Each structure stands twice: as C-alpha cells, then as structure tokens.
Amino acid sequence: MEKMSRVTTALGGSAISGRTMFCHLDAPANAISVCRDATQVVVAGRNIFKIYGLEEEQFVEKLNLRVGRKPSLNFSCADVMWHQMEENLLATAATNGAVVTWNLGKPSRNKQDQLFTEHKRTVNKVCFHPTEVYMLLSGSQDGYMKCFDLRKKESVSTFSGQSESVRDVQFSMKDYFTFAASFENGNVQLWDIRRPDRYERMFTAHTGPVFCCDWHPDDRGWLATGGRDKMVKVWDMTTNRAKEIYCVQTIASVARVKWRPERKWHLATCSMMVDHNIYVWDVRRPFIPFATFEEHKDVTTGIVWRHQHDPYFLLSGSKDSTLYQHMFKDASRPVDRANPEGLCFGLFGDLAFAAKESLISGDSNRKPYLGGDRRYPIFFFKKPDLTEQFAHVSSALSVFESSLESKRMDWFVKTALLYLLGGKPFAELCDHNAKVAKELNRPQVSTTWTMLRLMFSDPANLSTPGPNNISKLGNLPLMNSFSMKEMGTESRLDRSKGESRQDNIHLEPGNSLINSNNDENEETEGSEGQAEYMFGDAELDDDDLYSMEHEIQAVEEQEYTLPQEAFPLRHEIMDNPSVPEHLQQDKADSPHASGNEAEVMCLTPIESLSLIAISQPLFSPHLPSRFFCPVVREMLSHYAEQGDVQMAVSVLIVLGDRIRKEIDDLTQEHWYMSYIDLLQRFELWNVSNEVIKLSTCSAITCLNQTSTTLHVNCSNCKRPMSNRGWICDRCHQCASVCAVCHHVVKGLFVWCQGCSHGGHLEHVMNWLKSNSHCPAGCGHLCEYT
Amino acid sequence: SFIPPALRRAEGQKRSRQSDFGVRIPRPLGNGPSRFIPEKEILQVSKVDPRTQSIFEDAFAALGRLDNISLVMGFHPQYLESFLRTQHYLLQMDGPLSLHYRHYIGIMAAARHQCSYLVNLHVNDFLQVGGDSKWLNGLDGAPQKLQALGELNKILAHRPWLLTKAHIEHLLKAEEHSWSLAELIHAVVLLTHYHSLASFTFGCGITPEIHSDGGHTFRPPSLSQYCVCDIANGNGHGHLEERRGNHQVSEVSGEVEVLMERMKQLQECRDEEEASQEEMATRFEREKTESMLVATAEDEECVPSRDVSRHFEDPSYGYKDFSRRGEHVPTFRVQDYSWEDHGYSLVNRLYPDVGQLLDEKFQMAYNLTYNTMAMHKDVDTTMLRRAIWNYIHCMFGIRYDDYDYGEINQLLDRSFKVYIKTMVCSPEKTTKRMYESFWRQFQHSEKVHVNLLLMEARMQAELLYALRAITRYMT
C-alpha cells in the first residue's frame, strides 16, 4: 500500500525532465543503479564507487564511497543495486566474493554497513526484494545463491543451483516469494524463497551462459533472458512448461536486458563484447531494433531506466569511463534507414513487390490482386502515439502475375530434349537440329543450323582419321608412338583389331616386341600416368582396350562405356598395384557391378572426348572453315545476348574445336553455366548432364565429379557409416570384407543383390567362374551377369 | 592394440616386401611414445578402454597416423577426444587461413620452444599440402606477412603480458601484407595451441615419431644404444637418474597423505580465519615473485639446434619474469577480461565454432577428475586443480580476485613448482629428473593429467592476453 501511494506521488509530482548528457568517470564502470525517485545514480566498478546527482543539464558528483588509504577488494564491484524502498540502502557484489551493504545515512565517511563473506567465488549479482526492506539475494560464481536478512549477520538461506556459476538473480515483481536465477551452463531456475532445498522448476534457455534475466514489470509471467549465444528470449512462465514466446537475435552476446517501463513489448539490451550500442527492441519485431543509442566508445556494462514508470530516460555506464543519460527522442531509429522495399519472384514467374504505401499510392494502374486485398499491410501498425514519435509504417504489396504466355518456355524444353549434340557426324547433327528448330516454329534458328552445316562441312565428306591420329601422337611419349601409329593404320583396315594386333606381336617379334610389351604392360597395369594419357587422347586407345576385352568377354554393346570406369578404377589400382590384368577384367565387367552404377554414371569424361574427336576439322579444298569463324562468333554472342543461351551452347558443342578457340574461355564458361542452370531449373537432368559431359571447359566438366559420394551402411550393425567406407564407427568392424579373400575392400565392391555377399570384383568373378554358390557359404546361388 | 589388425598386417607386408628389395628398414629409436613413461603402461590403456581404442581408430583413419602425443593423451580419452576435434578443426576444416599457412604457423610456434618433434611433424604436413619448401629455410624465406607474425609469436610464447594493441595494429595495417582480423584470430589460436602443445611434448617427454629425424635409425639393433634424441635434448643420463630416483622413493612415502591432509585443513579452516584484503593482495604478489625465483632447471644457456632455430628470429628472447627489472606490468584481472565472457565471444565472432571448441576443451581440462589421488579413491581434487590452474595464471600475472593465493603454497611443493615453471616457461629444459621428482607416488596417468592442466592453463593465459590486445585494438 505504501508503495502504491509513493508511486502515485512520484508520477504526480513534477515530471522528470532533462536532456541527453554524459559525464566522465575516473574508471570503467561495471554496473549502475538508480534510486527510487530517479534523482541519483550510483556507479560501481573495479576502481570506482560513486553517487551522481541527476540534474537538468548535467551529472553532479554527490559522494565517493571509495574511502580509505588502500581500498580493499571489497570495493571492487561486479554489481550494485540501490534499494527501491529504502533510499539510504545500497548493496554491492564484490569480485572477491564479498557482499557488502552501504548505509548512506551513516554519519561517518565510511558508509559500509554489513559485510558478508560467505561466497567462495566472485559474486556476480545482488538483488533487493522489491517490497521487503531487509531481504537481499546474491548469486555467485561458486554456484550458490544466498538470501540475507540485513538485520542478521549471516545469510538466512542458501540455494544450491547444482549447475555451475550463477550469473543473475532477479526477484519477481509480482510473486512475492519467487525469484529467477540464470546460470553459466544455459539453465534458468525458478525458486521459492521459502524452499531452499530445491528449485521449483528449471529449463534450458540458451546454449552457453545466460548472462542476464529480467521480469516484466507489468506482465506477471514474462521473463526475458539474454545469453552468450546472442539471443534475447522472452519466456511465458505462467504455463506448466516455460514457453518461449519471443526471440530476438542480436549481433553480440547479451550482457544486460531491461524491460522498458510502460511499454509492454519493449526491452533494452547491451552486449558484453564488440558491440558498444544499446538497443531497444520491440519483441514482436525482432529483426530490427526499435531504437539505438550509439554514444559509447567501449562496451556498455550497465543500463537502467531512470524511473520505473518513465520510458523516456535511459542511463548507461560503460567501460569507456563515461556515464550517459539518453533521451529517447534522441535515439537513432534503424527503421528509418532500413530499406523498405522488397522484391521477389514466385514459382511461376509472378513478381511480388512491396514498398512504402506513399511510394505506390500515386499509381492508379494496378488491378486488385486476386489473392486478397492488394494493399496488404505487411508491417504491424503502431497505435498512433504522439509521445512515441514513432513513424507510422505500412507497406503495400503488389503482385504482378505473368501472362498466360508463361508456358512459352516450352520450346526451350523441347529443344533441349530433341537436339542432338554429339554422336553423329557433324552434318547430320546440323541437319537434325535444323529440323527440330523448324518443327518448333523457329525458322531463324533452323536456318542458322543449316548455314553452319554449309560453312563447316566438306561436301566430299570422306573422313581420313589417319593423319589426325598421327598429329595427335605428337605429344605422346616416343616409346608409344610406334605401336600407336601401327594401330592407327590398323584401325582403318578392319574392326577386329584385337586379333590383328596380337598377330602383329607374334609375327614381328624382332620389330616391336619391346614396344608392344611396354605398351601392353602400361595399359594393363594402368599406372596413373598412363591412365591420364588415356583420357587425354583419342578413341584409338579405347579401341585398343576393347581389343583386349574381346578376348575375355565379348560385351559388344557395353564397349563404349567401358573407359568410363577409368576413374573409379584408379582407387583400386592404387590399392593393389601388384595384381596384373585386373584392370581389364574390371573394365569388362564393371557395368554389372550394380553398387557402383551411380559413380560410373557420373564419371564419363572419356566418351565426350571421343565423340568430339569424331568431328575433327576436315580441311576443305576451297574456303577454309576458319574464314567463317568471326561471323559465327558474332552470331553466338548475338544469341547469347538475346537470352537464347541454349543456341549458343548447342552450336558451341556441335562445332567443337572448329570454333572453340575463337571464343575466350570465360565467356564459354559463362554460357555453359547459364545453360546448365536453366536446364536444371527445368529438371532436365539428363540433358544438363550431357552438356556437362560434352563441354570442353575444364571448369564445367569437373562439375560432374562433384558429389560423387556413395553412402553405405555397415553390414554388421546396419547403421550408416559416416567417416570411411570400410570401417564402421559403431561396431568397429571392417564392414566390407571380401567374401573370397577376407580382406577389406576399399575400392570397387561388388555384391549379390540376393544374399548381399560380395567382395573384390576380380575375386568374385574368378570365384563364380568355377562355382555357382556364394563364396560366403550362405548357400545362395549367386547370379553374375 | 591400437592399430586395427588389418592395418598392421598391411604395414607388415609393406615392410617385408621392402626388405626383399634390400631397402633399409628404419627402426624406432625411443622406447615407446614417451621417454618418461614406460611403453607398457601406455599401450595398456588402449587395450583396456574401448573408448580410447575407438578414438585412436578415428584419429588413425583421419590422419593416417597416430602420433605419440595422442598415444600419451590416451590416458584421458574424454580430453583426447576434445583435443583432437579442436586440432582437426584448426588444421583441416574451413578457416580463414590456407592449409599451408596453418602448418607453417604451427612450425613457427613449435620452433619458438625448439620443439623439434612438432616441427618435424608439421614440416611433413606443410610439404604435403603443397607448401613451398623454400619457406622452410627460415622465416626469411616466407612471405612478409608471415614474417610479421614473428614478433607476435615471440612475445606470446615468452612474455605475453607485453602484448599491446600496437602490435595488433602493426599486423592489421601493413598494406598489402596485412592480416585480416579473422586470419589473425586463427593465427593466434594456432600459435597458442602449439606453444602449449610444445609444453606438453616436453613435459611428457614425447619421443620423435619413427619417420621423423631422430626417431629412427638404420643401424642394426645390436650395434649400439646410441640415442639421437637424448643427445639433442641433453638428457642422456637417464639410467643414472632412474637409479637415484628409486633410491629416494622410500623417503617420500606419505607425501600424498600430507597433501590430502592439507587440502582437508584448508577446506575446514577457510571459513574461520579470514585473511584481510591487504593480506590477500600480498599473497598474490608473493606467489608471483616467488614463482620467478623458482629456478628453471640448470640455468645453462641452451643453444637451440640450428635445424629448428631457423624458423624463428631472435633466439635469445625467452621468458623473463615480469617486473624483475622494475618494469611494472599491471596485474591482469580475470574478472575484467575472462575467457567465458569476453574471449569466447570474440573468437566465436571472428572464427565461428572455434570459440565453442576451445571452451569445451578448457572446461574439459579444468573439470576432468577421477576423484583419485595416487592410491586413494573418492578424493575431491577441485582445490588442487584450481591451485595448479591459478598458479600458472599467476606466473603470467593473471589474478583471480576471489582466490586466496596462500593455498598454492600449501598445496604445491617446491619440486612441483619447479616442474610447472620449467614446463610452462621454458619447456625445452624439462628433464626426466624433474618429471620424476615431483609427486613421486602418483601414477603416470595422473602426471599426464597435470600436464594437460598445465597445457590448457597456459594456452588460456596466452589467449587472454592476445584477445585482450585485439579487443583493445577494436575499441
């Protein structure tokens, strides 16, 4: 009752006035607190403990409480609080673990009243009971909270949080017996002051320390907490379980949080590190501070509203040794500077545009949006409140629908699907693509394809691969050149080169035995260097390999995909360099290794090269095709700029080497990227993959080699194996053990889909040549196709 | 055993194959991972504890090696896990610095303490990630940017309290050779990590890896017992000391009991007799001054082997007790700048997740306990651990307002203080005798525990100074 009357007098009396002002302190402040009638403020820190009077124009130093020749550590304050009922009573928390009370009514210079040294570690917080004169609560680093009766020499009760250091304690404003405590491990506990044995409830509020908490002055159940995780959270404590109702994400760890008087949704925060500003947030709008005070030059350590019923004055102390009084009207408003426009595309090409109403209102051309009121206010409305000086913010949202033509990209999809980019002679490709374009009613494109065919293909279309091959051999090691050349000629003669080559070796032992052997060895062993050389070069190498396969297994149709395995196989090669011939076998069979298909599909750089190689420039007797290059280059740029990057890329691929050197790599890469992006947006994965494959830019082709991860489960415990494919983290078993040799399989692993046993590819293959049952002895009749 | 059988088999095969070709086979020189701790005991750990075993497996699979440091830390699997996670993040994961920079900084930091073990380890790694071998000829060969870091490295390693914001500014504002804040934080964390790891390496007498210099010999086993690593470190008299150590054991039995009795007394009488504030302040100062008088080993000037010293400049610069020459350095108050409140936020802001990792590691080291002391069980060792931690911070001039430094004198005896001081301030001078002469009845695992505590406390102390300087620069 007494309190009520006082409050009314305080408000009824002369209204608080003043301006934004500051004064220099002698030392950094750790905490500040005001007396009830808002006329004085106490500043405490390691080396400062003073009382300042708040006057109209300035701060006036009233009293220095730090007395004595050699000030003891009891003066080194981590926190200070002025009693809100008894204006002569102050309490401080000292860094050495002492809790000290001060009586300003004492006549002597030393105002120290009581000294409690019960805490073993630094005391982080002291808090007076809001209505009870003699009750003081403290929270310390040692994990205990203590309640003191100031009429006694010792604490009345001790509360053990059982969970690390206490960072803040706050009596509830409304519940006489309740207080909240926040902890370094992220917990918040609620206690009943009468029951020191056990907390009433506990919940985890933050990850990492909770530095501060504050009860809402009006709303009984609301508790705001701030933590090192840079968040301010508002909890509703009235329900059974503490419920997070608001969350504000700040940019630095939150050191203090204080509800703004008379404003239900507002709270002020300051941070512990890096950020020196004080923010006032509207918790309903957590993305932008409602107001900011930017005066301090170092971190703000203490904030307090000057009067518990006045929302316009905020006091703050800082490490920069200043004490500020901030006027709310002088605060900067980030909202004013924020960009109020927003723009976004919808899934079907609709465009939404939000802007301040004032900007749009002049425009009368708009049709109402079908989805609802077109002037849809996005931001909440503030009740017009003159004293708040808060800009009335409302925005209008316009949605622009794209016309029915939105299906107009059909041509793109069809074209992408129907175009042929490789696999046939150049002229045929052009013809085909011209036809596709014509059918889609795009005459210009169609004509372009026809023109290209005329420009670049030779009427006498007799390809002579021989010379090309020889020219390519130029950059091979000399050792190989001999046999390669031979192969080149052979390849034109007949398709069954395998035999003829074998003959060759047998027939001419004196001539090329060493070379051939070298050649063969390198290919079969597949050392890394050799492998690269195979990728880098033409189809003849591939043929060469097919020839070996013919002998082992005649898998005609698979031949063209065989070289693809070169990549995955390289792992295998490194594992078992001494096993000869397995490379060929793998090549012949790996298309059937079901488990590896995903990988195989992705790693196919060889094919592209061989396809491009088919379309080698064919020197025409009359106009050199190079003559057209500038024209074609311009044409491509034209298409690309018009937005038809599809055409540009398709032509680029079909023309291949004929045009590639004319256009700089960056542009090419840019086109490729755009086209691939488009294709993927239309979910044309196959086409996009083909384009990647056929592209000659290294930056593009490598796209295919990303995300080639294969996820496997452990064969013992059936859980996913996270780190490595061959040892399980959980059961510590080597999961993929070869059923034949009982060693770990680290490369290609083939398994039976019936009984799920398997092992090294070549081991399983050999086994199944002579057996029909599973090598693991499970009795399953494994089929191996 | 710590290596999965399949791997061991592969290893064996490789070696036997090599011998067929007449390749010289290296033989390990040291006996086990540590010169101080019997090999048997270390290997025992991983046999018994499945958790250690699995951490070892992980570490091996991630790095393709299991270094001796990890083996020794295997005594404390909880800590080891946190340590490896942090180290892996610092060296391998996303971060502001490129991989070869990271290893090079590791080399610089370890070289500051002439820790050839770590230097060799990271020279290999450095080359493996594509580092320029010219840099290894000395700091002069490295880019100017790294050269500029030399000064910070030097101060941080030996006298971190001298670090000011001017040093930070010098690094950040060097035009084209300047560091970004994020890079600097990464570098600082690496430097402090390797300084303290060097302490651990010497403190536990880690022997060189078999593949690095001084770790192997090609001589057949019978020829001689000549041990390169011992010579390099000036500790060739192991046998002699061992005998002397054994001799003394009988005299010191009961040491543990005395220590426990003291802890109990402190616990009890603390509430009664409250020292005055002045007394507390003097106690801190006294402990600080005394820590300087603790002689670190034989004070002979140890000339660093040329091989390692080329990675840093100014080899004469070492730990100098602050205020010995009257230069007064203000005491660093933890209450004003602590790891939990300030350091963490700064690190996490500029190098995300690392703050969290370090925080976990510090807490793990500080709170680790098995409630045992030598042969006694169910002992609350909080007080002892706090004393050790605070004593190290005290040596760096960091003061806890709420700690009574008189406790240190009660709990840490002189030989222990000598060991701590040597290990933290000039680890290269740690000898086997020192290791053996403190806490003689304690087990090796407990001594490793102490080493972990020392290492982390040192790292935090250095970090605090460095981060405070950076904070001051930023404000």
PDB file of C-alpha atoms in Angstrom, chain A residues 286-375:
ATOM      1  CA  PRO A 286      12.836  -8.992 -33.695  1.00  0.00           C
ATOM      2  CA  PHE A 287      14.707  -8.241 -36.881  1.00  0.00           C
ATOM      3  CA  ILE A 288      15.407  -4.592 -36.440  1.00  0.00           C
ATOM      4  CA  PRO A 289      15.977  -2.606 -33.267  1.00  0.00           C
ATOM      5  CA  PHE A 290      13.276  -0.126 -32.457  1.00  0.00           C
ATOM      6  CA  ALA A 291      15.828   2.390 -31.264  1.00  0.00           C
ATOM      7  CA  THR A 292      19.581   2.532 -30.878  1.00  0.00           C
ATOM      8  CA  PHE A 293      21.854   4.586 -28.651  1.00  0.00           C
ATOM      9  CA  GLU A 294      25.284   4.819 -30.165  1.00  0.00           C
ATOM     10  CA  GLU A 295      27.136   7.123 -27.822  1.00  0.00           C
ATOM     11  CA  HIS A 296      29.506   4.763 -26.061  1.00  0.00           C
ATOM     12  CA  LYS A 297      33.017   4.111 -27.300  1.00  0.00           C
ATOM     13  CA  ASP A 298      33.527   0.859 -25.438  1.00  0.00           C
ATOM     14  CA  VAL A 299      31.188  -1.876 -24.302  1.00  0.00           C
ATOM     15  CA  THR A 300      28.236  -0.807 -22.242  1.00  0.00           C
ATOM     16  CA  THR A 301      28.270  -2.568 -18.910  1.00  0.00           C
ATOM     17  CA  GLY A 302      25.206  -1.254 -17.153  1.00  0.00           C
ATOM     18  CA  ILE A 303      21.842   0.024 -18.318  1.00  0.00           C
ATOM     19  CA  VAL A 304      18.926   1.163 -16.235  1.00  0.00           C
ATOM     20  CA  TRP A 305      15.724   3.069 -16.938  1.00  0.00           C
ATOM     21  CA  ARG A 306      15.861   6.198 -14.917  1.00  0.00           C
ATOM     22  CA  HIS A 307      12.434   5.859 -13.385  1.00  0.00           C
ATOM     23  CA  GLN A 308      10.336   2.765 -13.131  1.00  0.00           C
ATOM     24  CA  HIS A 309       7.373   4.495 -14.720  1.00  0.00           C
ATOM     25  CA  ASP A 310       9.106   6.714 -17.216  1.00  0.00           C
ATOM     26  CA  PRO A 311      10.037   5.207 -20.581  1.00  0.00           C
ATOM     27  CA  TYR A 312      11.945   8.190 -21.954  1.00  0.00           C
ATOM     28  CA  PHE A 313      15.168   8.252 -19.971  1.00  0.00           C
ATOM     29  CA  LEU A 314      17.803   5.567 -20.076  1.00  0.00           C
ATOM     30  CA  LEU A 315      21.005   5.683 -18.078  1.00  0.00           C
ATOM     31  CA  SER A 316      24.082   3.713 -19.028  1.00  0.00           C
ATOM     32  CA  GLY A 317      27.585   3.161 -17.774  1.00  0.00           C
ATOM     33  CA  SER A 318      30.411   1.851 -19.863  1.00  0.00           C
ATOM     34  CA  LYS A 319      33.957   0.546 -19.929  1.00  0.00           C
ATOM     35  CA  ASP A 320      34.916   3.763 -21.689  1.00  0.00           C
ATOM     36  CA  SER A 321      34.566   5.510 -18.313  1.00  0.00           C
ATOM     37  CA  THR A 322      31.510   7.550 -19.131  1.00  0.00           C
ATOM     38  CA  LEU A 323      28.058   7.746 -17.675  1.00  0.00           C
ATOM     39  CA  TYR A 324      25.301   8.684 -20.078  1.00  0.00           C
ATOM     40  CA  GLN A 325      21.732   9.771 -19.830  1.00  0.00           C
ATOM     41  CA  HIS A 326      19.981   9.004 -23.106  1.00  0.00           C
ATOM     42  CA  MET A 327      16.803  10.735 -24.144  1.00  0.00           C
ATOM     43  CA  PHE A 328      14.546   8.522 -26.093  1.00  0.00           C
ATOM     44  CA  LYS A 329      13.799  11.206 -28.610  1.00  0.00           C
ATOM     45  CA  ASP A 330      17.491  11.429 -29.444  1.00  0.00           C
ATOM     46  CA  ALA A 331      17.820   7.778 -30.189  1.00  0.00           C
ATOM     47  CA  SER A 332      18.556   6.774 -33.725  1.00  0.00           C
ATOM     48  CA  ARG A 333      15.866   4.708 -35.385  1.00  0.00           C
ATOM     49  CA  PRO A 334      17.280   1.994 -37.615  1.00  0.00           C
ATOM     50  CA  VAL A 335      13.853   1.594 -39.165  1.00  0.00           C
ATOM     51  CA  ASP A 336      14.178   4.957 -40.823  1.00  0.00           C
ATOM     52  CA  ARG A 337      17.327   3.914 -42.526  1.00  0.00           C
ATOM     53  CA  ALA A 338      16.182   0.438 -43.419  1.00  0.00           C
ATOM     54  CA  ASN A 339      15.287  -0.315 -46.978  1.00  0.00           C
ATOM     55  CA  PRO A 340      11.514  -0.656 -47.021  1.00  0.00           C
ATOM     56  CA  GLU A 341      11.272  -2.216 -50.469  1.00  0.00           C
ATOM     57  CA  GLY A 342      11.178  -5.890 -51.215  1.00  0.00           C
ATOM     58  CA  LEU A 343      11.120  -7.820 -54.449  1.00  0.00           C
ATOM     59  CA  CYS A 344      10.618 -11.496 -55.110  1.00  0.00           C
ATOM     60  CA  PHE A 345       9.849 -13.856 -57.951  1.00  0.00           C
ATOM     61  CA  GLY A 346       7.280 -16.550 -57.467  1.00  0.00           C
ATOM     62  CA  LEU A 347       7.442 -20.101 -58.627  1.00  0.00           C
ATOM     63  CA  PHE A 348       5.515 -19.422 -61.818  1.00  0.00           C
ATOM     64  CA  GLY A 349       7.122 -16.200 -62.789  1.00  0.00           C
ATOM     65  CA  ASP A 350       4.904 -13.929 -60.716  1.00  0.00           C
ATOM     66  CA  LEU A 351       6.589 -10.941 -59.258  1.00  0.00           C
ATOM     67  CA  ALA A 352       5.796  -9.560 -55.831  1.00  0.00           C
ATOM     68  CA  PHE A 353       6.858  -6.083 -54.887  1.00  0.00           C
ATOM     69  CA  ALA A 354       6.444  -4.450 -51.519  1.00  0.00           C
ATOM     70  CA  ALA A 355       7.106  -0.796 -50.820  1.00  0.00           C
ATOM     71  CA  LYS A 356       6.026   2.028 -48.610  1.00  0.00           C
ATOM     72  CA  GLU A 357       2.491   2.952 -49.335  1.00  0.00           C
ATOM     73  CA  SER A 358       3.368   6.518 -50.097  1.00  0.00           C
ATOM     74  CA  LEU A 359       5.584   5.417 -52.929  1.00  0.00           C
ATOM     75  CA  ILE A 360       2.962   3.370 -54.656  1.00  0.00           C
ATOM     76  CA  SER A 361      -0.259   5.203 -53.940  1.00  0.00           C
ATOM     77  CA  GLY A 362       0.157   7.555 -56.890  1.00  0.00           C
ATOM     78  CA  ASP A 363      -0.005   4.687 -59.259  1.00  0.00           C
ATOM     79  CA  SER A 364      -3.615   4.002 -60.191  1.00  0.00           C
ATOM     80  CA  ASN A 365      -2.968   1.486 -62.890  1.00  0.00           C
ATOM     81  CA  ARG A 366      -2.969  -1.558 -60.753  1.00  0.00           C
ATOM     82  CA  LYS A 367      -5.544  -4.253 -60.689  1.00  0.00           C
ATOM     83  CA  PRO A 368      -6.512  -5.792 -57.418  1.00  0.00           C
ATOM     84  CA  TYR A 369      -4.586  -8.920 -56.703  1.00  0.00           C
ATOM     85  CA  LEU A 370      -6.776 -11.977 -56.729  1.00  0.00           C
ATOM     86  CA  GLY A 371      -5.185 -13.379 -53.645  1.00  0.00           C
ATOM     87  CA  GLY A 372      -6.724 -10.722 -51.456  1.00  0.00           C
ATOM     88  CA  ASP A 373      -6.544  -7.079 -50.701  1.00  0.00           C
ATOM     89  CA  ARG A 374      -3.831  -5.619 -52.781  1.00  0.00           C
ATOM     90  CA  ARG A 375      -2.923  -3.023 -50.219  1.00  0.00           C
TER      91      ARG A 375
END
